[in-house]
Amino acid sequence: MNRKYRKTVIAGNWKMNKTPSETKEFMTQFKAIMPKGRWCDIALCVPAVCIPAAVRAMRETRVGIGAENVNANASGAYTGEIAANMLVDAGCKYVIIGHSERRAMGETDADVNAKVLAALEVGLVPIMCCGETLEQREAGITAEHIAMQIKLGLQGVSEDKIRKVVIAYEPIWAIGTGKTATPEQAEEVCESIRTVVRKLYSSKNARAISILYGGSMNEKNAYELLAQPDIDGGLIGGASLVPEKFVQIIEAANQPTV
Ligand code: 13P
């Protein structure tokens, strides 16, 4: 992390876990032990039906609530879908876009791009995900694959909007497997992402965007991962479901930075 130039963001991704009642319970417990310091931004991205309960519970706090997906269209005949302005009206600040679990359901880079643009249009912070499979890593094409996802995902995002985008690097082989990328592996890719952004935008903006790591990040490995210069936070799955663990990860982000 480098707090001089960019924000540190600790974000939870609950995926398809917790009911609205369980959300309320979690928030009560989390609020009671939440660190008071302001060394990082805190986000919790929750299932759509849990958004109202999460927003209500966190109203007086600095925790931003987010969604896990959005439809790129503004409105219309898209049964079951949710538009970006609906998320804003419901109190969301963030939205995860292009998670590998959604890409596995058929979401393409073009879809991701349209969703990023839709989120930015209404002032939501898109947390745009990228990541390689184990096969791609073993074939030595991680950097190329990630560069392509970033370039396609950011198409049409203007120089003045790029700072709003948060990028999350999540190697697919590390998600929910307990297998974390080493700090060096994660840093190498996060640095390469910043290089791609620097080629597309100004150096100043490339330096200012937050790049998160995700994939079995937990209370034990967070400190070391967050100590890397280009890892500006975490996108946390399993460990964000337990208030004590999520708090310990937030605490791990409280470290001296260059
Ligand atoms: P885990 O932390 O459970 O591995 O999930 C990571 C993730 O996919 C966050 O978006």
Coordinates of C-alpha atoms and ligand atoms in Angstrom, one line a residue:
M1 CA 0.0 0.0 0.0
N2 CA 1.0 3.6 -0.4
R3 CA -1.3 5.9 1.5
K4 CA 0.5 9.0 0.2
Y5 CA -0.8 8.5 -3.3
R6 CA -3.9 6.4 -2.9
K7 CA -6.6 5.0 -0.7
T8 CA -6.4 1.7 1.1
V9 CA -9.6 -0.2 0.7
I10 CA -10.7 -3.2 2.7
A11 CA -13.8 -4.7 1.0
G12 CA -15.8 -7.7 1.9
N13 CA -17.6 -9.8 -0.7
W14 CA -20.3 -11.9 0.9
K15 CA -21.2 -13.8 -2.3
M16 CA -24.4 -15.8 -1.7
N17 CA -24.1 -15.9 2.0
K18 CA -26.3 -14.4 4.8
T19 CA -30.0 -13.5 4.9
P20 CA -31.2 -10.0 5.8
S21 CA -31.7 -11.1 9.4
E22 CA -28.2 -12.5 9.6
T23 CA -26.9 -9.3 8.0
K24 CA -28.4 -7.3 10.8
E25 CA -26.8 -9.6 13.3
F26 CA -23.4 -9.3 11.7
M27 CA -23.6 -5.5 11.5
T28 CA -24.4 -5.3 15.2
Q29 CA -21.4 -7.4 16.1
F30 CA -19.1 -5.7 13.6
K31 CA -20.1 -2.2 14.8
A32 CA -19.2 -3.1 18.4
I33 CA -15.6 -4.0 17.5
M34 CA -15.0 -1.9 14.5
P35 CA -11.7 0.0 14.7
K36 CA -12.0 3.7 15.2
G37 CA -9.0 4.7 13.1
R38 CA -9.3 6.0 9.6
W39 CA -6.4 4.4 7.9
C40 CA -8.5 2.7 5.2
D41 CA -11.9 2.8 3.5
I42 CA -14.2 -0.1 4.5
A43 CA -16.7 -1.6 2.2
L44 CA -19.1 -4.6 2.5
C45 CA -20.6 -5.9 -0.7
V46 CA -23.7 -8.0 0.1
P47 CA -26.5 -9.9 -1.6
A48 CA -29.0 -7.5 -3.1
V49 CA -31.8 -8.4 -0.7
C50 CA -29.4 -7.6 2.2
I51 CA -28.6 -4.1 1.0
P52 CA -31.4 -2.3 2.9
A53 CA -30.5 -4.0 6.2
A54 CA -26.8 -3.3 5.7
V55 CA -27.4 0.3 4.8
R56 CA -29.7 0.9 7.7
A57 CA -27.3 -0.7 10.2
M58 CA -24.3 1.2 8.9
R59 CA -25.9 4.6 8.3
E60 CA -24.1 6.4 11.1
T61 CA -20.7 4.7 10.3
R62 CA -18.1 5.2 7.6
V63 CA -18.6 1.7 6.2
G64 CA -19.7 1.8 2.6
I65 CA -22.2 -0.8 1.4
G66 CA -21.9 -2.3 -2.0
A67 CA -23.7 -4.7 -4.4
E68 CA -22.1 -7.8 -6.0
N69 CA -23.4 -7.1 -9.5
V70 CA -25.3 -4.6 -11.6
N71 CA -27.1 -4.6 -14.9
A72 CA -25.5 -2.3 -17.5
N73 CA -28.9 -1.0 -18.8
A74 CA -30.5 2.0 -17.3
S75 CA -34.0 0.5 -17.0
G76 CA -36.4 -1.7 -18.9
A77 CA -37.5 -5.3 -19.6
Y78 CA -34.7 -7.2 -17.8
T79 CA -36.6 -9.4 -15.4
G80 CA -34.7 -10.1 -12.2
E81 CA -32.0 -7.5 -12.9
I82 CA -31.0 -4.4 -10.9
A83 CA -29.9 -1.1 -12.5
A84 CA -27.1 1.1 -11.2
N85 CA -29.3 4.0 -10.2
M86 CA -31.4 1.6 -8.1
L87 CA -28.3 0.6 -6.1
V88 CA -27.5 4.3 -5.5
D89 CA -31.0 5.0 -4.4
A90 CA -30.8 2.0 -2.0
G91 CA -27.8 3.5 -0.4
C92 CA -24.9 1.7 -2.1
K93 CA -21.6 3.2 -2.7
Y94 CA -19.7 0.3 -4.3
V95 CA -20.4 -2.5 -6.8
I96 CA -18.3 -5.5 -7.6
I97 CA -18.1 -6.0 -11.3
G98 CA -16.7 -9.0 -13.3
H99 CA -16.0 -11.3 -10.4
S100 CA -14.6 -14.6 -11.8
E101 CA -17.7 -16.4 -10.4
R102 CA -19.9 -14.2 -12.6
R103 CA -17.6 -14.6 -15.5
A104 CA -17.9 -18.3 -15.1
M105 CA -21.7 -17.8 -15.5
G106 CA -21.0 -16.2 -18.9
E107 CA -20.1 -12.6 -18.2
T108 CA -17.8 -11.3 -20.9
D109 CA -15.2 -8.5 -20.9
A110 CA -17.7 -6.5 -22.9
D111 CA -20.3 -7.0 -20.2
V112 CA -17.8 -6.0 -17.6
N113 CA -17.0 -2.8 -19.5
A114 CA -20.6 -1.8 -20.0
K115 CA -21.2 -2.4 -16.2
V116 CA -18.2 -0.3 -15.2
L117 CA -19.4 2.6 -17.4
A118 CA -23.0 2.3 -16.0
A119 CA -21.6 2.4 -12.4
L120 CA -19.5 5.4 -13.1
E121 CA -22.3 7.2 -14.8
V122 CA -24.3 7.2 -11.5
G123 CA -21.4 7.7 -9.2
L124 CA -21.0 4.2 -7.9
V125 CA -17.4 3.0 -7.2
P126 CA -16.9 -0.1 -9.5
I127 CA -14.6 -2.7 -8.0
M128 CA -13.6 -4.3 -11.3
C129 CA -12.2 -7.8 -10.9
C130 CA -9.6 -9.6 -13.0
G131 CA -7.6 -12.8 -12.5
E132 CA -6.1 -15.8 -14.2
T133 CA -6.8 -19.5 -14.0
L134 CA -4.2 -22.0 -12.8
E135 CA -3.8 -23.1 -16.4
Q136 CA -3.1 -19.6 -17.6
R137 CA -0.5 -19.1 -14.8
E138 CA 1.2 -22.3 -15.7
A139 CA 1.3 -21.4 -19.4
G140 CA 3.1 -18.2 -18.5
I141 CA 0.4 -15.9 -19.8
T142 CA -0.9 -14.3 -16.6
A143 CA 0.4 -10.8 -17.4
E144 CA -1.1 -10.9 -21.0
H145 CA -4.4 -12.2 -19.8
I146 CA -4.8 -9.6 -17.0
A147 CA -3.7 -6.8 -19.3
M148 CA -6.4 -7.8 -21.8
Q149 CA -9.1 -7.9 -19.1
I150 CA -8.0 -4.5 -17.8
K151 CA -7.9 -2.9 -21.3
L152 CA -11.2 -4.3 -22.3
G153 CA -12.9 -3.6 -19.0
L154 CA -11.8 0.1 -19.0
Q155 CA -12.7 0.9 -22.6
G156 CA -14.3 4.3 -22.8
V157 CA -13.5 5.2 -19.1
S158 CA -12.3 8.8 -19.3
E159 CA -9.1 10.2 -17.8
D160 CA -11.3 12.1 -15.2
K161 CA -13.2 9.0 -14.1
I162 CA -10.4 6.5 -13.9
R163 CA -9.5 7.5 -10.3
K164 CA -13.0 6.4 -9.2
V165 CA -12.3 2.8 -10.4
V166 CA -11.0 0.2 -7.9
I167 CA -9.3 -2.8 -9.5
A168 CA -9.2 -6.2 -7.7
Y169 CA -6.7 -8.8 -8.7
E170 CA -8.1 -12.2 -7.8
P171 CA -6.2 -15.3 -9.1
I172 CA -9.0 -17.8 -9.7
W173 CA -6.9 -20.6 -8.2
A174 CA -6.7 -18.8 -4.9
I175 CA -10.4 -18.1 -4.5
G176 CA -12.0 -20.1 -1.7
T177 CA -9.2 -22.6 -1.9
G178 CA -7.2 -21.5 1.1
K179 CA -4.3 -21.2 -1.4
T180 CA -3.1 -17.6 -1.3
A181 CA -0.8 -16.1 -3.9
T182 CA 2.5 -15.2 -2.2
P183 CA 2.9 -11.5 -1.5
E184 CA 5.5 -11.5 -4.3
Q185 CA 3.2 -13.2 -6.8
A186 CA 0.4 -10.8 -5.9
E187 CA 2.6 -7.7 -6.0
E188 CA 4.0 -8.7 -9.4
V189 CA 0.6 -8.8 -10.9
C190 CA -0.7 -5.7 -9.1
E191 CA 2.3 -3.8 -10.3
S192 CA 1.7 -5.0 -13.8
I193 CA -1.9 -3.8 -13.6
R194 CA -0.7 -0.3 -12.6
T195 CA 1.7 -0.4 -15.6
V196 CA -1.2 -1.2 -17.9
V197 CA -3.2 1.7 -16.4
R198 CA -0.2 4.0 -16.8
K199 CA -0.1 3.2 -20.5
L200 CA -3.8 4.1 -20.9
Y201 CA -3.9 7.1 -18.5
S202 CA -1.6 9.7 -16.9
S203 CA 1.1 8.5 -14.5
K204 CA -0.6 10.6 -11.9
N205 CA -3.8 8.8 -12.2
A206 CA -2.1 5.4 -12.5
R207 CA -0.4 6.2 -9.2
A208 CA -3.7 7.2 -7.6
I209 CA -5.9 4.2 -8.3
S210 CA -6.3 1.5 -5.6
I211 CA -5.5 -2.1 -6.6
L212 CA -6.8 -4.8 -4.3
Y213 CA -5.8 -8.4 -3.9
G214 CA -8.4 -11.1 -3.3
G215 CA -8.1 -14.9 -2.9
S216 CA -8.1 -16.5 0.5
M217 CA -7.0 -13.3 2.2
N218 CA -7.4 -13.7 5.9
E219 CA -6.5 -12.4 9.3
K220 CA -3.2 -14.3 9.2
N221 CA -1.8 -13.4 5.7
A222 CA -3.3 -9.9 5.3
Y223 CA -0.4 -7.9 6.9
E224 CA 2.2 -9.3 4.6
L225 CA 0.1 -8.9 1.5
L226 CA -0.9 -5.4 2.3
A227 CA 2.8 -4.5 3.0
Q228 CA 3.4 -4.8 -0.8
P229 CA 3.8 -1.4 -2.5
D230 CA 1.1 -2.0 -5.2
I231 CA -1.4 -3.9 -3.1
D232 CA -3.8 -1.2 -1.8
G233 CA -6.2 -3.4 0.0
G234 CA -8.2 -6.6 -0.1
L235 CA -11.3 -8.1 -1.5
I236 CA -12.2 -10.7 1.0
G237 CA -14.7 -13.5 0.7
G238 CA -14.9 -16.1 3.5
A239 CA -13.1 -14.1 6.1
S240 CA -15.5 -11.1 5.7
L241 CA -18.4 -13.2 7.0
V242 CA -16.9 -13.3 10.5
P243 CA -16.8 -9.9 12.2
E244 CA -13.7 -10.7 14.3
K245 CA -11.7 -11.8 11.2
F246 CA -12.8 -8.9 9.1
V247 CA -11.8 -6.5 11.9
Q248 CA -8.4 -8.2 12.1
I249 CA -7.9 -7.6 8.4
I250 CA -8.8 -4.0 8.8
E251 CA -6.3 -3.8 11.6
A252 CA -3.6 -5.3 9.4
A253 CA -4.1 -2.4 7.0
N254 CA -2.9 -0.1 9.8
Q255 CA 0.8 -0.2 8.9
P256 CA 3.5 2.3 8.2
T257 CA 3.7 3.2 4.5
V258 CA 6.3 4.9 2.4
Ligands
13P1 P1 -12.1 -16.0 -0.5 O1 -11.5 -14.9 0.3 O2 -13.2 -16.7 0.1 O3 -11.1 -16.8 -1.1 O4 -12.9 -15.2 -1.8 C1 -12.2 -14.2 -2.4 C2 -13.1 -13.6 -3.4 O5 -13.5 -14.1 -4.3 C3 -13.5 -12.2 -3.0 O6 -14.2 -11.6 -4.1

